[in-house]
Structure formats: structure tokens, C-alpha cells
mmCIF file of C-alpha atoms in Angstrom:
data_model
loop_
_atom_site.group_PDB
_atom_site.id
_atom_site.type_symbol
_atom_site.label_atom_id
_atom_site.label_comp_id
_atom_site.label_asym_id
_atom_site.label_seq_id
_atom_site.Cartn_x
_atom_site.Cartn_y
_atom_site.Cartn_z
ATOM 1 C CA UNK A 175 -28.221 62.484 -262.616
ATOM 2 C CA UNK A 176 -27.678 59.502 -260.330
ATOM 3 C CA UNK A 177 -26.423 57.456 -263.302
ATOM 4 C CA UNK A 178 -23.915 60.182 -264.215
ATOM 5 C CA UNK A 179 -22.553 60.236 -260.651
ATOM 6 C CA UNK A 180 -22.166 56.464 -260.632
ATOM 7 C CA UNK A 181 -20.340 56.558 -263.971
ATOM 8 C CA UNK A 182 -18.019 59.297 -262.714
ATOM 9 C CA UNK A 183 -17.206 57.300 -259.569
ATOM 10 C CA UNK A 184 -16.458 54.201 -261.632
ATOM 11 C CA UNK A 185 -14.271 56.208 -264.018
ATOM 12 C CA UNK A 186 -12.285 57.813 -261.165
ATOM 13 C CA UNK A 187 -11.854 54.413 -259.509
ATOM 14 C CA UNK A 188 -10.631 52.945 -262.785
ATOM 15 C CA UNK A 189 -8.074 55.752 -263.304
ATOM 16 C CA UNK A 190 -6.878 55.468 -259.701
ATOM 17 C CA UNK A 191 -6.484 51.733 -260.125
ATOM 18 C CA UNK A 192 -4.549 52.200 -263.389
ATOM 19 C CA UNK A 193 -2.134 54.601 -261.651
ATOM 20 C CA UNK A 194 -1.757 52.468 -258.538
ATOM 21 C CA UNK A 195 1.946 52.509 -257.584
ATOM 22 C CA UNK A 196 1.823 48.815 -256.671
ATOM 23 C CA UNK A 197 1.523 48.022 -260.385
ATOM 24 C CA UNK A 198 5.046 49.316 -261.013
ATOM 25 C CA UNK A 199 8.306 47.508 -260.326
ATOM 26 C CA UNK A 200 10.278 50.619 -261.277
ATOM 27 C CA UNK A 201 9.502 54.243 -262.115
ATOM 28 C CA UNK A 202 11.854 57.201 -262.525
ATOM 29 C CA UNK A 203 12.012 60.557 -264.291
ATOM 30 C CA UNK A 204 14.975 62.634 -265.420
ATOM 31 C CA UNK A 205 14.382 65.621 -263.135
ATOM 32 C CA UNK A 206 16.688 65.827 -260.128
ATOM 33 C CA UNK A 207 15.330 68.998 -258.488
ATOM 34 C CA UNK A 208 11.833 70.056 -257.519
ATOM 35 C CA UNK A 209 12.060 73.149 -259.747
ATOM 36 C CA UNK A 210 12.790 71.043 -262.844
ATOM 37 C CA UNK A 211 10.157 69.711 -265.176
ATOM 38 C CA UNK A 212 10.808 66.102 -266.203
ATOM 39 C CA UNK A 213 11.196 65.438 -269.914
ATOM 40 C CA UNK A 214 11.444 61.653 -269.829
ATOM 41 C CA UNK A 215 10.131 58.837 -267.676
ATOM 42 C CA UNK A 216 11.199 55.206 -267.537
ATOM 43 C CA UNK A 217 9.199 52.436 -265.900
ATOM 44 C CA UNK A 218 8.672 48.689 -265.648
ATOM 45 C CA UNK A 219 5.239 47.369 -264.779
ATOM 46 C CA UNK A 220 4.297 44.122 -263.097
ATOM 47 C CA UNK A 221 3.694 41.396 -265.651
ATOM 48 C CA UNK A 222 5.850 43.109 -268.278
ATOM 49 C CA UNK A 223 9.647 42.623 -267.992
ATOM 50 C CA UNK A 224 10.430 45.188 -270.702
ATOM 51 C CA UNK A 225 11.510 48.795 -270.107
ATOM 52 C CA UNK A 226 9.115 51.552 -271.155
ATOM 53 C CA UNK A 227 10.595 54.985 -271.899
ATOM 54 C CA UNK A 228 8.238 57.915 -272.487
ATOM 55 C CA UNK A 229 8.914 61.387 -273.835
ATOM 56 C CA UNK A 230 6.677 63.480 -271.574
ATOM 57 C CA UNK A 231 6.708 66.382 -274.044
ATOM 58 C CA UNK A 232 5.747 64.550 -277.229
ATOM 59 C CA UNK A 233 4.080 61.610 -275.411
ATOM 60 C CA UNK A 234 6.045 59.242 -277.649
ATOM 61 C CA UNK A 235 6.618 55.948 -275.858
ATOM 62 C CA UNK A 236 9.062 53.139 -276.711
ATOM 63 C CA UNK A 237 9.117 49.640 -275.221
ATOM 64 C CA UNK A 238 12.583 48.083 -274.979
ATOM 65 C CA UNK A 239 12.707 44.270 -274.792
ATOM 66 C CA UNK A 240 15.503 43.285 -277.190
ATOM 67 C CA UNK A 241 18.701 44.228 -275.376
ATOM 68 C CA UNK A 242 21.215 42.589 -277.689
ATOM 69 C CA UNK A 243 20.900 40.126 -280.525
ATOM 70 C CA UNK A 244 20.848 37.198 -278.088
ATOM 71 C CA UNK A 245 19.238 38.821 -275.030
ATOM 72 C CA UNK A 246 15.532 39.628 -274.796
ATOM 73 C CA UNK A 247 13.965 40.628 -271.477
ATOM 74 C CA UNK A 248 10.719 38.910 -272.431
ATOM 75 C CA UNK A 249 12.341 35.514 -273.058
ATOM 76 C CA UNK A 250 13.573 34.513 -269.595
ATOM 77 C CA UNK A 251 12.581 35.658 -266.064
ATOM 78 C CA UNK A 252 16.235 35.223 -265.016
ATOM 79 C CA UNK A 253 17.179 38.089 -267.350
ATOM 80 C CA UNK A 254 16.270 41.455 -265.852
ATOM 81 C CA UNK A 255 17.484 45.087 -265.668
ATOM 82 C CA UNK A 256 18.869 46.632 -262.483
ATOM 83 C CA UNK A 257 20.542 49.831 -261.195
ATOM 84 C CA UNK A 258 18.665 52.065 -263.639
ATOM 85 C CA UNK A 259 19.274 55.829 -263.558
ATOM 86 C CA UNK A 260 19.074 58.906 -265.753
ATOM 87 C CA UNK A 261 22.160 60.997 -266.413
ATOM 88 C CA UNK A 262 22.345 63.878 -268.900
ATOM 89 C CA UNK A 263 20.412 62.708 -271.981
ATOM 90 C CA UNK A 264 20.705 58.994 -271.329
ATOM 91 C CA UNK A 265 19.194 56.183 -269.291
ATOM 92 C CA UNK A 266 21.842 53.850 -267.892
ATOM 93 C CA UNK A 267 21.267 50.352 -266.503
ATOM 94 C CA UNK A 268 22.680 46.845 -266.233
ATOM 95 C CA UNK A 269 21.043 43.652 -267.413
ATOM 96 C CA UNK A 270 21.612 40.480 -265.394
ATOM 97 C CA UNK A 271 22.218 37.651 -267.813
ATOM 98 C CA UNK A 272 23.878 34.661 -266.199
ATOM 99 C CA UNK A 273 26.221 34.041 -269.114
ATOM 100 C CA UNK A 274 27.210 37.681 -269.782
ATOM 101 C CA UNK A 275 25.944 40.658 -267.765
ATOM 102 C CA UNK A 276 25.416 43.736 -269.917
ATOM 103 C CA UNK A 277 25.967 47.466 -269.345
ATOM 104 C CA UNK A 278 23.348 49.317 -271.401
ATOM 105 C CA UNK A 279 22.518 52.868 -272.449
ATOM 106 C CA UNK A 280 19.341 54.281 -273.983
ATOM 107 C CA UNK A 281 19.913 57.506 -275.924
ATOM 108 C CA UNK A 282 16.853 59.614 -275.128
ATOM 109 C CA UNK A 283 17.250 61.913 -278.151
ATOM 110 C CA UNK A 284 16.580 59.128 -280.647
ATOM 111 C CA UNK A 285 15.358 56.302 -278.379
ATOM 112 C CA UNK A 286 18.088 53.848 -279.353
ATOM 113 C CA UNK A 287 19.737 51.247 -277.131
ATOM 114 C CA UNK A 288 23.321 50.001 -277.028
ATOM 115 C CA UNK A 289 24.928 47.439 -274.731
ATOM 116 C CA UNK A 290 28.298 45.890 -274.058
ATOM 117 C CA UNK A 291 29.691 43.341 -271.636
ATOM 118 C CA UNK A 292 29.603 44.671 -268.079
ATOM 119 C CA UNK A 293 32.956 43.046 -267.296
ATOM 120 C CA UNK A 294 34.859 43.198 -270.550
ATOM 121 C CA UNK A 295 38.013 41.098 -270.918
ATOM 122 C CA UNK A 296 41.014 43.278 -270.116
ATOM 123 C CA UNK A 297 43.438 44.117 -272.893
ATOM 124 C CA UNK A 298 47.011 42.989 -272.375
ATOM 125 C CA UNK A 299 48.271 46.577 -272.333
ATOM 126 C CA UNK A 300 45.691 47.484 -269.650
ATOM 127 C CA UNK A 301 46.812 44.559 -267.480
ATOM 128 C CA UNK A 302 50.444 45.659 -267.838
ATOM 129 C CA UNK A 303 49.521 49.254 -266.980
ATOM 130 C CA UNK A 304 47.669 48.115 -263.842
ATOM 131 C CA UNK A 305 50.665 45.997 -262.831
ATOM 132 C CA UNK A 306 53.072 48.905 -263.284
ATOM 133 C CA UNK A 307 50.741 51.128 -261.253
ATOM 134 C CA UNK A 308 50.706 48.570 -258.416
ATOM 135 C CA UNK A 309 54.497 48.243 -258.537
ATOM 136 C CA UNK A 310 54.858 52.037 -258.446
ATOM 137 C CA UNK A 311 52.503 52.264 -255.478
ATOM 138 C CA UNK A 312 54.472 49.674 -253.484
ATOM 139 C CA UNK A 313 58.009 50.515 -254.505
ATOM 140 C CA UNK A 314 60.508 51.651 -251.915
ATOM 141 C CA UNK A 315 61.383 55.294 -252.318
ATOM 142 C CA UNK A 316 64.940 55.434 -251.105
ATOM 143 C CA UNK A 317 65.592 58.555 -249.026
ATOM 144 C CA UNK A 318 69.155 59.788 -248.371
ATOM 145 C CA UNK A 319 69.216 57.984 -245.011
ATOM 146 C CA UNK A 320 68.756 54.530 -246.597
ATOM 147 C CA UNK A 321 71.943 52.674 -247.377
ATOM 148 C CA UNK A 322 70.727 49.317 -248.726
ATOM 149 C CA UNK A 323 67.535 47.292 -249.323
ATOM 150 C CA UNK A 324 67.396 43.535 -249.808
ATOM 151 C CA UNK A 325 64.934 40.650 -249.668
ATOM 152 C CA UNK A 326 65.228 37.266 -247.969
ATOM 153 C CA UNK A 327 63.152 34.294 -246.860
ATOM 154 C CA UNK A 328 63.313 31.673 -244.111
ATOM 155 C CA UNK A 329 62.085 28.106 -243.764
ATOM 156 C CA UNK A 330 59.567 28.701 -240.988
ATOM 157 C CA UNK A 331 57.775 31.731 -242.466
ATOM 158 C CA UNK A 332 55.619 32.169 -245.551
ATOM 159 C CA UNK A 333 56.296 35.073 -247.871
ATOM 160 C CA UNK A 334 59.277 37.393 -247.962
ATOM 161 C CA UNK A 335 61.234 39.616 -245.602
ATOM 162 C CA UNK A 336 62.460 43.044 -246.669
ATOM 163 C CA UNK A 337 65.475 44.486 -244.900
ATOM 164 C CA UNK A 338 66.057 48.256 -245.041
ATOM 165 C CA UNK A 339 69.480 49.388 -243.799
ATOM 166 C CA UNK A 340 70.096 53.028 -242.958
ATOM 167 C CA UNK A 341 73.153 55.220 -243.075
ATOM 168 C CA UNK A 342 74.153 55.005 -239.406
ATOM 169 C CA UNK A 343 75.369 58.613 -239.255
ATOM 170 C CA UNK A 344 71.823 59.792 -240.072
ATOM 171 C CA UNK A 345 69.757 56.925 -238.638
ATOM 172 C CA UNK A 346 71.461 54.020 -236.830
ATOM 173 C CA UNK A 347 68.348 51.775 -236.863
ATOM 174 C CA UNK A 348 67.348 49.178 -239.467
ATOM 175 C CA UNK A 349 63.845 48.095 -240.508
ATOM 176 C CA UNK A 350 62.618 44.600 -241.279
ATOM 177 C CA UNK A 351 59.247 43.942 -242.910
ATOM 178 C CA UNK A 352 57.428 40.621 -243.303
ATOM 179 C CA UNK A 353 55.177 40.158 -246.371
ATOM 180 C CA UNK A 354 53.230 36.971 -245.668
ATOM 181 C CA UNK A 355 51.118 37.078 -248.859
ATOM 182 C CA UNK A 356 52.551 39.405 -251.503
ATOM 183 C CA UNK A 357 54.297 42.733 -251.825
ATOM 184 C CA UNK A 358 51.144 44.218 -253.321
ATOM 185 C CA UNK A 359 49.158 43.435 -250.142
ATOM 186 C CA UNK A 360 51.594 45.320 -247.944
ATOM 187 C CA UNK A 361 53.616 44.081 -244.947
ATOM 188 C CA UNK A 362 52.048 41.877 -242.262
ATOM 189 C CA UNK A 363 54.575 43.008 -239.634
ATOM 190 C CA UNK A 364 57.120 45.824 -239.443
ATOM 191 C CA UNK A 365 59.903 46.172 -236.874
ATOM 192 C CA UNK A 366 62.373 49.017 -236.437
ATOM 193 C CA UNK A 367 65.498 47.749 -234.658
ATOM 194 C CA UNK A 368 67.661 50.280 -232.852
ATOM 195 C CA UNK A 369 68.957 48.082 -230.042
ATOM 196 C CA UNK A 370 69.703 44.491 -229.012
ATOM 197 C CA UNK A 371 70.142 42.445 -225.826
ATOM 198 C CA UNK A 372 73.574 41.435 -224.607
ATOM 199 C CA UNK A 373 73.100 37.751 -223.673
ATOM 200 C CA UNK A 374 76.030 37.857 -221.226
ATOM 201 C CA UNK A 375 74.393 40.224 -218.740
ATOM 202 C CA UNK A 376 70.981 41.023 -220.288
ATOM 203 C CA UNK A 377 72.034 44.631 -220.766
ATOM 204 C CA UNK A 378 70.656 46.695 -223.662
ATOM 205 C CA UNK A 379 72.970 47.633 -226.487
ATOM 206 C CA UNK A 380 71.355 50.837 -227.791
ATOM 207 C CA UNK A 381 72.709 52.512 -230.927
ATOM 208 C CA UNK A 382 70.634 55.675 -230.515
ATOM 209 C CA UNK A 383 72.776 58.618 -229.494
ATOM 210 C CA UNK A 384 76.090 57.031 -230.461
ATOM 211 C CA UNK A 385 76.628 59.688 -233.181
ATOM 212 C CA UNK A 386 77.399 57.109 -235.869
ATOM 213 C CA UNK A 387 80.263 55.537 -233.932
ATOM 214 C CA UNK A 388 78.296 52.285 -233.490
ATOM 215 C CA UNK A 389 76.486 50.666 -236.398
ATOM 216 C CA UNK A 390 74.842 47.470 -237.685
ATOM 217 C CA UNK A 391 76.715 45.551 -240.377
ATOM 218 C CA UNK A 392 77.336 42.175 -242.071
ATOM 219 C CA UNK A 393 73.683 41.082 -242.411
ATOM 220 C CA UNK A 394 72.846 37.590 -243.695
ATOM 221 C CA UNK A 395 69.952 35.141 -243.558
ATOM 222 C CA UNK A 396 70.901 32.085 -241.482
ATOM 223 C CA UNK A 397 68.313 29.342 -241.025
ATOM 224 C CA UNK A 398 65.386 30.982 -239.246
ATOM 225 C CA UNK A 399 67.352 34.010 -238.094
ATOM 226 C CA UNK A 400 68.553 37.305 -239.426
ATOM 227 C CA UNK A 401 72.209 37.372 -238.405
ATOM 228 C CA UNK A 402 74.196 40.606 -238.182
ATOM 229 C CA UNK A 403 76.924 42.337 -236.206
ATOM 230 C CA UNK A 404 77.103 45.496 -234.150
ATOM 231 C CA UNK A 405 80.301 47.395 -234.714
ATOM 232 C CA UNK A 406 80.960 48.938 -231.321
ATOM 233 C CA UNK A 407 83.827 50.734 -229.684
ATOM 234 C CA UNK A 408 85.828 48.092 -227.885
ATOM 235 C CA UNK A 409 84.772 45.175 -230.091
ATOM 236 C CA UNK A 410 81.989 43.738 -232.225
ATOM 237 C CA UNK A 411 78.839 41.919 -231.147
ATOM 238 C CA UNK A 412 77.477 38.974 -233.133
ATOM 239 C CA UNK A 413 73.646 39.061 -233.087
ATOM 240 C CA UNK A 414 70.594 37.109 -234.263
ATOM 241 C CA UNK A 415 66.969 38.184 -234.639
ATOM 242 C CA UNK A 416 64.555 35.180 -234.745
ATOM 243 C CA UNK A 417 62.205 35.017 -237.732
ATOM 244 C CA UNK A 418 59.329 35.397 -238.161
ATOM 245 C CA UNK A 419 59.372 38.204 -235.619
ATOM 246 C CA UNK A 420 56.718 39.705 -233.351
ATOM 247 C CA UNK A 421 56.421 43.099 -231.726
ATOM 248 C CA UNK A 422 58.153 41.684 -228.626
ATOM 249 C CA UNK A 423 61.013 40.002 -230.525
ATOM 250 C CA UNK A 424 64.492 41.128 -229.564
ATOM 251 C CA UNK A 425 67.860 40.566 -231.199
ATOM 252 C CA UNK A 426 70.273 38.660 -228.926
ATOM 253 C CA UNK A 427 73.996 39.318 -229.107
ATOM 254 C CA UNK A 428 77.325 38.044 -227.777
ATOM 255 C CA UNK A 429 80.655 39.800 -227.949
#
């Protein structure tokens, strides 16, 4: 009787040791809720770089080492699977291979594996489609208030400036945007100009509330300034806005 007890203890210890969680690098099943019974399990054990997939109903088990013709998990410790997960009737994962990472799928119904490059070279038509999408995202949608849009650059500033002129009867202000990197990255600075400073007496020339009788006109890029005029009752003002501008920048004018 004593011998039987000792044998049972040894057997239980052996089983417990075999199922010790520390022996596994990865273990997952395909059930996502507690009320589901798993049908498949996938695991990787210490000392074995290959993926084991087991059908828990039929107890059939398949060991996957050969990922592609030139990639075998057992050949190189620098080749290994990661981000493994079940979805529907498949096991998805990536394989880190320093010359060509792979995106792989194991079909659970027939226990077959297929892989392709994780970052496949883009087709020319896909690149063009992405470019058109980016252009569409960043294009200027011209509302009725906008009169004219143009681009310019200056010596002392990287990138481009975009000038948006409004119909003064609807909106007397103009907008200037500075794109220091590219149009696709969006503007670095934006300034809406509705007024300017009269250099003669430091008074503010404000176009808001003038009911379209005063307006900005004759814009041009001069050196490191945006030059323009204010058409005002009683005479025009010649103005300059220094570029690149800041939030505090003001246009200075003389009659």
C-alpha cells in the first residue's frame, strides 16, 4: 500500500511538472468567452521554437517549423513568431526575419500555413491613389466668400505661404498660412488679417464693419514681405506684412 501511495505521488508530481506554465513561452486557445468551449490551442514551449497547434476535439496535433521555403523557425534563434492570435477559423501571427518579416496564417480546418511579406512593396497604382487621397484631404475647398488663392515664398523662410483672399462684401479679412515642411503636413502658422497699423500715428485701420467699402487689394510678394494696399474712402494705404509672421505680427501701412 505504501508503495502504491509513493508511486501515485511521483506520478502526480510528474504530471504537474509537465503542465508547469513556466515551460511555455506562449499558449492560447480559440475561445473568447467563458461559456465557449475551445476547439483549438496553439503553444510554443521552451527549448522548441516551432508552433504547436492542437485540435482539442480530435487531439490531432501539428508542429509548424517551416514558415516559407527559406524560413524555418528551428534554423535561427533570430527568427521567431510574435503577435499571435486566433480569429474565426485561423491563427494569425508575424514572423520576425531580419531580411523579410512575414505575415502568416494557419488555416485550422486543414492545418495548412501560408505567409507573405509583412510590408509588401506598394503597387504604383496604390501609391498614386494614396497621393490623390492626401491631396484631396489637404485641398482648399473654396467657399463663396473666397475670391482668390495663391502661393508664394520668401528668402528668409522655409516652405511656402498660402494667401487666401476673401470677397470683401462678405468677409473683408484675408488669411495667410505658412507651410514650413509640406502641404501634406499642414500649416505651421495661420494668421487672419482684418486690420493694419497706420505708421503715421499708430492708429488701427480696421476693415471690419466697413460694409465692403474698404478692402485689401494688389497683393504681391516683395523680398521678405507680403505687400498689399487698403482701398479706403479718402485714399489708399500701402502696406507690408513681414514674413515669416508670428501671432503678434502686424501689417504696417502709409497713406
